[in-house]
PDB file of C-alpha atoms and ligand atoms in Angstrom:
ATOM      1  CA  LEU A   1     109.941 112.232  98.643  1.00  0.00           C
ATOM      2  CA  MET A   2     109.480 112.430 102.379  1.00  0.00           C
ATOM      3  CA  ALA A   3     106.157 110.820 103.454  1.00  0.00           C
ATOM      4  CA  GLU A   4     104.724 114.098 104.702  1.00  0.00           C
ATOM      5  CA  GLU A   5     105.572 115.954 101.513  1.00  0.00           C
ATOM      6  CA  ALA A   6     104.001 113.053  99.415  1.00  0.00           C
ATOM      7  CA  LYS A   7     100.835 113.179 101.438  1.00  0.00           C
ATOM      8  CA  LYS A   8     100.642 116.986 101.056  1.00  0.00           C
ATOM      9  CA  LEU A   9     101.278 116.807  97.254  1.00  0.00           C
ATOM     10  CA  ALA A  10      98.703 114.069  96.790  1.00  0.00           C
ATOM     11  CA  ALA A  11      96.120 115.885  98.976  1.00  0.00           C
ATOM     12  CA  TYR A  12      96.509 119.174  97.162  1.00  0.00           C
ATOM     13  CA  ALA A  13      96.267 117.491  93.779  1.00  0.00           C
ATOM     14  CA  ALA A  14      93.073 115.717  94.798  1.00  0.00           C
ATOM     15  CA  VAL A  15      91.478 118.904  96.071  1.00  0.00           C
ATOM     16  CA  ASP A  16      92.622 120.926  93.010  1.00  0.00           C
ATOM     17  CA  ASN A  17      91.414 118.386  90.493  1.00  0.00           C
ATOM     18  CA  HIS A  18      88.224 117.118  92.012  1.00  0.00           C
ATOM     19  CA  ILE A  19      86.550 119.886  94.020  1.00  0.00           C
ATOM     20  CA  GLN A  20      84.579 122.715  92.456  1.00  0.00           C
ATOM     21  CA  ASN A  21      82.048 125.422  93.516  1.00  0.00           C
ATOM     22  CA  ASN A  22      78.603 124.733  94.899  1.00  0.00           C
ATOM     23  CA  GLN A  23      79.364 121.209  96.200  1.00  0.00           C
ATOM     24  CA  VAL A  24      78.483 119.092  99.183  1.00  0.00           C
ATOM     25  CA  VAL A  25      81.822 117.620 100.181  1.00  0.00           C
ATOM     26  CA  GLY A  26      82.317 114.677 102.478  1.00  0.00           C
ATOM     27  CA  VAL A  27      85.550 114.943 104.550  1.00  0.00           C
ATOM     28  CA  GLY A  28      87.393 111.823 105.471  1.00  0.00           C
ATOM     29  CA  SER A  29      89.590 111.014 108.406  1.00  0.00           C
ATOM     30  CA  GLY A  30      93.331 110.307 109.118  1.00  0.00           C
ATOM     31  CA  SER A  31      96.406 112.338 108.612  1.00  0.00           C
ATOM     32  CA  THR A  32      96.486 112.836 104.868  1.00  0.00           C
ATOM     33  CA  ILE A  33      92.990 114.463 104.906  1.00  0.00           C
ATOM     34  CA  VAL A  34      94.418 117.276 107.176  1.00  0.00           C
ATOM     35  CA  TYR A  35      96.383 118.563 104.157  1.00  0.00           C
ATOM     36  CA  ALA A  36      93.261 118.212 101.965  1.00  0.00           C
ATOM     37  CA  VAL A  37      91.195 120.276 104.412  1.00  0.00           C
ATOM     38  CA  ASP A  38      94.001 122.900 104.547  1.00  0.00           C
ATOM     39  CA  ARG A  39      93.796 123.198 100.698  1.00  0.00           C
ATOM     40  CA  LEU A  40      89.945 123.126 100.737  1.00  0.00           C
ATOM     41  CA  ALA A  41      89.877 126.056 103.171  1.00  0.00           C
ATOM     42  CA  GLU A  42      92.454 127.921 101.153  1.00  0.00           C
ATOM     43  CA  ARG A  43      90.479 127.478  97.896  1.00  0.00           C
ATOM     44  CA  VAL A  44      87.179 128.468  99.590  1.00  0.00           C
ATOM     45  CA  ARG A  45      88.830 131.645 100.760  1.00  0.00           C
ATOM     46  CA  GLN A  46      90.746 132.478  97.563  1.00  0.00           C
ATOM     47  CA  GLU A  47      87.965 131.474  95.093  1.00  0.00           C
ATOM     48  CA  LYS A  48      85.055 132.389  97.308  1.00  0.00           C
ATOM     49  CA  LEU A  49      83.690 128.897  96.813  1.00  0.00           C
ATOM     50  CA  ASN A  50      80.221 127.986  98.066  1.00  0.00           C
ATOM     51  CA  MET A  51      80.565 124.613  99.896  1.00  0.00           C
ATOM     52  CA  VAL A  52      79.234 122.584 102.783  1.00  0.00           C
ATOM     53  CA  CYS A  53      81.202 119.789 104.373  1.00  0.00           C
ATOM     54  CA  VAL A  54      79.950 116.531 105.942  1.00  0.00           C
ATOM     55  CA  PRO A  55      82.393 114.902 108.397  1.00  0.00           C
ATOM     56  CA  THR A  56      83.182 111.180 108.633  1.00  0.00           C
ATOM     57  CA  SER A  57      84.430 111.340 112.268  1.00  0.00           C
ATOM     58  CA  PHE A  58      84.813 113.525 115.329  1.00  0.00           C
ATOM     59  CA  GLN A  59      88.312 114.316 113.853  1.00  0.00           C
ATOM     60  CA  ALA A  60      86.813 115.461 110.562  1.00  0.00           C
ATOM     61  CA  ARG A  61      84.210 117.507 112.339  1.00  0.00           C
ATOM     62  CA  GLN A  62      86.935 119.300 114.295  1.00  0.00           C
ATOM     63  CA  LEU A  63      88.942 119.882 111.106  1.00  0.00           C
ATOM     64  CA  ILE A  64      85.870 121.490 109.333  1.00  0.00           C
ATOM     65  CA  LEU A  65      85.167 123.731 112.381  1.00  0.00           C
ATOM     66  CA  GLN A  66      88.776 124.680 112.947  1.00  0.00           C
ATOM     67  CA  HIS A  67      89.125 125.787 109.252  1.00  0.00           C
ATOM     68  CA  GLY A  68      85.876 127.851 109.266  1.00  0.00           C
ATOM     69  CA  LEU A  69      84.291 125.622 106.685  1.00  0.00           C
ATOM     70  CA  THR A  70      80.533 125.191 106.711  1.00  0.00           C
ATOM     71  CA  LEU A  71      79.572 122.002 108.767  1.00  0.00           C
ATOM     72  CA  SER A  72      76.623 119.954 107.616  1.00  0.00           C
ATOM     73  CA  ASP A  73      75.407 116.420 108.034  1.00  0.00           C
ATOM     74  CA  LEU A  74      73.491 113.565 106.379  1.00  0.00           C
ATOM     75  CA  ASP A  75      70.173 114.858 107.700  1.00  0.00           C
ATOM     76  CA  ARG A  76      70.492 117.968 105.700  1.00  0.00           C
ATOM     77  CA  HIS A  77      72.540 116.510 102.802  1.00  0.00           C
ATOM     78  CA  PRO A  78      71.839 112.776 102.421  1.00  0.00           C
ATOM     79  CA  GLU A  79      73.285 113.090  98.881  1.00  0.00           C
ATOM     80  CA  LEU A  80      76.821 114.403  98.498  1.00  0.00           C
ATOM     81  CA  ASP A  81      78.661 115.412  95.337  1.00  0.00           C
ATOM     82  CA  VAL A  82      82.025 114.118  96.375  1.00  0.00           C
ATOM     83  CA  VAL A  83      83.813 112.503  99.291  1.00  0.00           C
ATOM     84  CA  ILE A  84      87.522 113.000  99.750  1.00  0.00           C
ATOM     85  CA  ASP A  85      89.344 110.482 102.070  1.00  0.00           C
ATOM     86  CA  GLY A  86      92.555 108.610 102.724  1.00  0.00           C
ATOM     87  CA  ALA A  87      93.278 104.892 102.783  1.00  0.00           C
ATOM     88  CA  ASP A  88      95.770 102.534 104.382  1.00  0.00           C
ATOM     89  CA  GLU A  89      96.522 100.465 101.292  1.00  0.00           C
ATOM     90  CA  VAL A  90      95.317 100.335  97.654  1.00  0.00           C
ATOM     91  CA  ASP A  91      95.775  97.288  95.401  1.00  0.00           C
ATOM     92  CA  ALA A  92      95.922  97.119  91.637  1.00  0.00           C
ATOM     93  CA  ALA A  93      92.154  96.879  91.358  1.00  0.00           C
ATOM     94  CA  LEU A  94      91.692  99.862  93.642  1.00  0.00           C
ATOM     95  CA  THR A  95      90.508  97.600  96.529  1.00  0.00           C
ATOM     96  CA  LEU A  96      91.141  99.598  99.699  1.00  0.00           C
ATOM     97  CA  ILE A  97      92.163  98.745 103.261  1.00  0.00           C
ATOM     98  CA  LYS A  98      90.614 101.531 105.410  1.00  0.00           C
ATOM     99  CA  GLY A  99      90.199 101.958 109.082  1.00  0.00           C
ATOM    100  CA  GLY A 100      93.766 102.376 110.182  1.00  0.00           C
ATOM    101  CA  GLY A 101      92.501 105.486 111.874  1.00  0.00           C
ATOM    102  CA  GLY A 102      89.421 103.762 113.310  1.00  0.00           C
ATOM    103  CA  CYS A 103      86.894 105.800 111.333  1.00  0.00           C
ATOM    104  CA  LEU A 104      85.907 103.249 108.754  1.00  0.00           C
ATOM    105  CA  THR A 105      82.228 102.933 109.489  1.00  0.00           C
ATOM    106  CA  GLN A 106      81.113 106.602 109.048  1.00  0.00           C
ATOM    107  CA  GLU A 107      83.601 106.866 106.176  1.00  0.00           C
ATOM    108  CA  LYS A 108      81.869 104.040 104.386  1.00  0.00           C
ATOM    109  CA  ILE A 109      78.454 105.438 105.066  1.00  0.00           C
ATOM    110  CA  VAL A 110      79.250 108.971 103.886  1.00  0.00           C
ATOM    111  CA  ALA A 111      81.154 107.561 100.825  1.00  0.00           C
ATOM    112  CA  GLY A 112      78.081 105.535 100.024  1.00  0.00           C
ATOM    113  CA  CYS A 113      76.027 108.740  99.860  1.00  0.00           C
ATOM    114  CA  ALA A 114      78.269 110.444  97.324  1.00  0.00           C
ATOM    115  CA  LYS A 115      78.335 110.592  93.553  1.00  0.00           C
ATOM    116  CA  HIS A 116      82.208 110.512  93.576  1.00  0.00           C
ATOM    117  CA  PHE A 117      84.701 109.016  95.988  1.00  0.00           C
ATOM    118  CA  ILE A 118      88.189 110.516  95.810  1.00  0.00           C
ATOM    119  CA  VAL A 119      90.903 108.448  97.719  1.00  0.00           C
ATOM    120  CA  ILE A 120      94.090 110.240  98.488  1.00  0.00           C
ATOM    121  CA  ALA A 121      96.894 107.613  98.699  1.00  0.00           C
ATOM    122  CA  ASP A 122     100.533 108.382  98.357  1.00  0.00           C
ATOM    123  CA  TYR A 123     103.191 105.951  97.109  1.00  0.00           C
ATOM    124  CA  ARG A 124     103.439 104.244 100.543  1.00  0.00           C
ATOM    125  CA  LYS A 125      99.869 102.902 100.146  1.00  0.00           C
ATOM    126  CA  ASP A 126     100.300 101.556  96.674  1.00  0.00           C
ATOM    127  CA  SER A 127     100.608  97.749  96.439  1.00  0.00           C
ATOM    128  CA  LYS A 128      99.943  94.873  94.008  1.00  0.00           C
ATOM    129  CA  ALA A 129      98.057  92.909  96.637  1.00  0.00           C
ATOM    130  CA  LEU A 130      96.531  93.919  99.982  1.00  0.00           C
ATOM    131  CA  GLY A 131      98.853  93.007 102.809  1.00  0.00           C
ATOM    132  CA  GLN A 132     102.087  93.854 101.022  1.00  0.00           C
ATOM    133  CA  GLN A 133     102.441  97.284 102.605  1.00  0.00           C
ATOM    134  CA  TRP A 134      99.814  97.430 105.364  1.00  0.00           C
ATOM    135  CA  LYS A 135     100.730  94.861 108.062  1.00  0.00           C
ATOM    136  CA  LYS A 136      98.255  95.707 110.732  1.00  0.00           C
ATOM    137  CA  GLY A 137      95.334  93.681 109.258  1.00  0.00           C
ATOM    138  CA  VAL A 138      91.892  94.554 107.916  1.00  0.00           C
ATOM    139  CA  PRO A 139      89.888  96.634 110.512  1.00  0.00           C
ATOM    140  CA  VAL A 140      86.404  95.359 111.321  1.00  0.00           C
ATOM    141  CA  GLU A 141      84.124  97.478 113.539  1.00  0.00           C
ATOM    142  CA  VAL A 142      82.140  95.354 115.959  1.00  0.00           C
ATOM    143  CA  ILE A 143      79.492  95.846 118.559  1.00  0.00           C
ATOM    144  CA  PRO A 144      81.403  95.467 121.880  1.00  0.00           C
ATOM    145  CA  MET A 145      79.393  92.607 123.285  1.00  0.00           C
ATOM    146  CA  ALA A 146      80.090  90.555 120.124  1.00  0.00           C
ATOM    147  CA  TYR A 147      83.755  91.041 119.475  1.00  0.00           C
ATOM    148  CA  VAL A 148      84.708  87.514 120.654  1.00  0.00           C
ATOM    149  CA  PRO A 149      82.113  85.571 118.451  1.00  0.00           C
ATOM    150  CA  VAL A 150      82.840  87.854 115.539  1.00  0.00           C
ATOM    151  CA  SER A 151      86.643  87.354 115.926  1.00  0.00           C
ATOM    152  CA  ARG A 152      86.120  83.561 116.104  1.00  0.00           C
ATOM    153  CA  ALA A 153      83.757  83.539 113.059  1.00  0.00           C
ATOM    154  CA  ILE A 154      86.320  85.410 110.901  1.00  0.00           C
ATOM    155  CA  ALA A 155      89.157  83.168 111.907  1.00  0.00           C
ATOM    156  CA  ARG A 156      87.071  80.067 111.365  1.00  0.00           C
ATOM    157  CA  ARG A 157      85.851  81.204 107.940  1.00  0.00           C
ATOM    158  CA  PHE A 158      88.921  82.886 106.528  1.00  0.00           C
ATOM    159  CA  GLY A 159      91.906  81.912 108.675  1.00  0.00           C
ATOM    160  CA  GLY A 160      94.315  84.293 110.292  1.00  0.00           C
ATOM    161  CA  GLU A 161      93.519  86.134 113.525  1.00  0.00           C
ATOM    162  CA  ALA A 162      91.120  89.004 114.264  1.00  0.00           C
ATOM    163  CA  VAL A 163      92.678  90.927 117.201  1.00  0.00           C
ATOM    164  CA  LEU A 164      90.912  93.418 119.432  1.00  0.00           C
ATOM    165  CA  ARG A 165      92.518  96.874 118.815  1.00  0.00           C
ATOM    166  CA  MET A 166      93.767  98.153 122.282  1.00  0.00           C
ATOM    167  CA  ALA A 167      94.052 101.845 123.012  1.00  0.00           C
ATOM    168  CA  VAL A 168      97.405 103.533 123.633  1.00  0.00           C
ATOM    169  CA  SER A 169      96.305 106.606 125.512  1.00  0.00           C
ATOM    170  CA  LYS A 170      93.444 104.936 127.386  1.00  0.00           C
ATOM    171  CA  ALA A 171      93.231 101.708 129.288  1.00  0.00           C
ATOM    172  CA  GLY A 172      91.368  98.976 127.470  1.00  0.00           C
ATOM    173  CA  PRO A 173      90.146  98.691 123.834  1.00  0.00           C
ATOM    174  CA  VAL A 174      89.859 101.504 121.257  1.00  0.00           C
ATOM    175  CA  VAL A 175      86.322 102.836 121.313  1.00  0.00           C
ATOM    176  CA  THR A 176      85.178 104.203 118.004  1.00  0.00           C
ATOM    177  CA  ASP A 177      83.125 107.401 117.350  1.00  0.00           C
ATOM    178  CA  ASN A 178      80.170 105.011 117.249  1.00  0.00           C
ATOM    179  CA  SER A 179      81.054 103.585 120.704  1.00  0.00           C
ATOM    180  CA  ASN A 180      82.141 100.209 119.101  1.00  0.00           C
ATOM    181  CA  PHE A 181      85.281  98.138 119.212  1.00  0.00           C
ATOM    182  CA  ILE A 182      87.602  97.294 116.277  1.00  0.00           C
ATOM    183  CA  LEU A 183      89.118  94.015 115.390  1.00  0.00           C
ATOM    184  CA  ASP A 184      92.197  94.010 113.164  1.00  0.00           C
ATOM    185  CA  TRP A 185      92.029  90.967 111.065  1.00  0.00           C
ATOM    186  CA  LYS A 186      95.514  89.660 110.257  1.00  0.00           C
ATOM    187  CA  PHE A 187      94.680  87.552 107.235  1.00  0.00           C
ATOM    188  CA  GLU A 188      97.200  84.863 106.049  1.00  0.00           C
ATOM    189  CA  HIS A 189      96.649  84.809 102.300  1.00  0.00           C
ATOM    190  CA  ALA A 190      95.150  86.803  99.449  1.00  0.00           C
ATOM    191  CA  GLN A 191      91.328  86.617  99.356  1.00  0.00           C
ATOM    192  CA  ASN A 192      88.533  87.294  96.963  1.00  0.00           C
ATOM    193  CA  TRP A 193      88.050  90.662  98.698  1.00  0.00           C
ATOM    194  CA  LYS A 194      84.521  91.315  97.323  1.00  0.00           C
ATOM    195  CA  GLU A 195      83.347  87.986  98.646  1.00  0.00           C
ATOM    196  CA  VAL A 196      85.196  88.398 102.000  1.00  0.00           C
ATOM    197  CA  ASN A 197      83.721  91.899 102.478  1.00  0.00           C
ATOM    198  CA  THR A 198      80.184  90.608 101.920  1.00  0.00           C
ATOM    199  CA  ALA A 199      80.664  87.531 104.107  1.00  0.00           C
ATOM    200  CA  ILE A 200      82.165  89.611 107.038  1.00  0.00           C
ATOM    201  CA  LYS A 201      79.274  92.106 106.779  1.00  0.00           C
ATOM    202  CA  MET A 202      76.877  89.147 107.218  1.00  0.00           C
ATOM    203  CA  ILE A 203      78.378  88.129 110.610  1.00  0.00           C
ATOM    204  CA  PRO A 204      75.935  89.247 113.419  1.00  0.00           C
ATOM    205  CA  GLY A 205      77.638  91.942 115.439  1.00  0.00           C
ATOM    206  CA  GLN A 206      79.801  93.205 112.571  1.00  0.00           C
ATOM    207  CA  TYR A 207      79.192  96.817 112.072  1.00  0.00           C
ATOM    208  CA  ARG A 208      79.859  98.342 108.658  1.00  0.00           C
TER     209      ARG A 208
HETATM  210  O1  DER B 301      90.938 105.291 108.879  1.00  0.00           O
HETATM  211  C1  DER B 301      90.944 105.525 107.598  1.00  0.00           C
HETATM  212  O2  DER B 301      90.459 104.631 106.776  1.00  0.00           O
HETATM  213  C2  DER B 301      91.713 106.700 107.186  1.00  0.00           C
HETATM  214  O3  DER B 301      91.338 107.074 105.911  1.00  0.00           O
HETATM  215  C3  DER B 301      93.213 106.353 107.388  1.00  0.00           C
HETATM  216  O4  DER B 301      93.434 105.054 107.406  1.00  0.00           O
HETATM  217  C4  DER B 301      94.136 107.017 106.422  1.00  0.00           C
HETATM  218  O5  DER B 301      95.157 107.407 107.204  1.00  0.00           O
HETATM  219  P1  DER B 301      96.377 108.326 106.795  1.00  0.00           P
HETATM  220  O6  DER B 301      95.835 109.350 105.830  1.00  0.00           O
HETATM  221  O7  DER B 301      96.927 108.827 108.118  1.00  0.00           O
HETATM  222  O8  DER B 301      97.383 107.317 106.217  1.00  0.00           O
END
């Protein structure tokens, strides 16, 4: 299957199998989610579904508005029924690498407020161990003034190299929806991901 076709099939299946009437739905970020929002809007229209959508990025907010879906937020809906999102890589234990699209922080926050978290990941994201498919490293959002000490702390503790993500269509680093920078940690060997996740979150200046 071509990648786009696979993304669309996976996104439609996720929306058809996991979204129902009268729900508060978190909308993820990336390119796969675009298909999911297309299908969400189609179902809302066809089935006259009652739904409000909480975005996980400026991109998600635009998608919600462009499709005429009802926009909401965590102030009005601190508890969501379901969040639907993409991922960069998924291992056999369903550990995810997320953040390829730079939206990891709000994605994690919104996912943490939901009863159910639906990840749409086509065959390209499927791997036995993280790093087999996704070669860009584990994204880590950081407070700009701290990116050097956080990068050094990660390399010292876990090896590899945490590289500042530079923008393509703008001079300088990528700036997230939260006005932060992103480090892409190119790890060298498999890790105990639960342990690594907790340890990285404890580094002052790390932000998710
Ligand atoms: O940034 C993220 O975590 C997104 O979910 C993203 O990485 C998924 O991107 P894709 O749907 O374009 O592969």
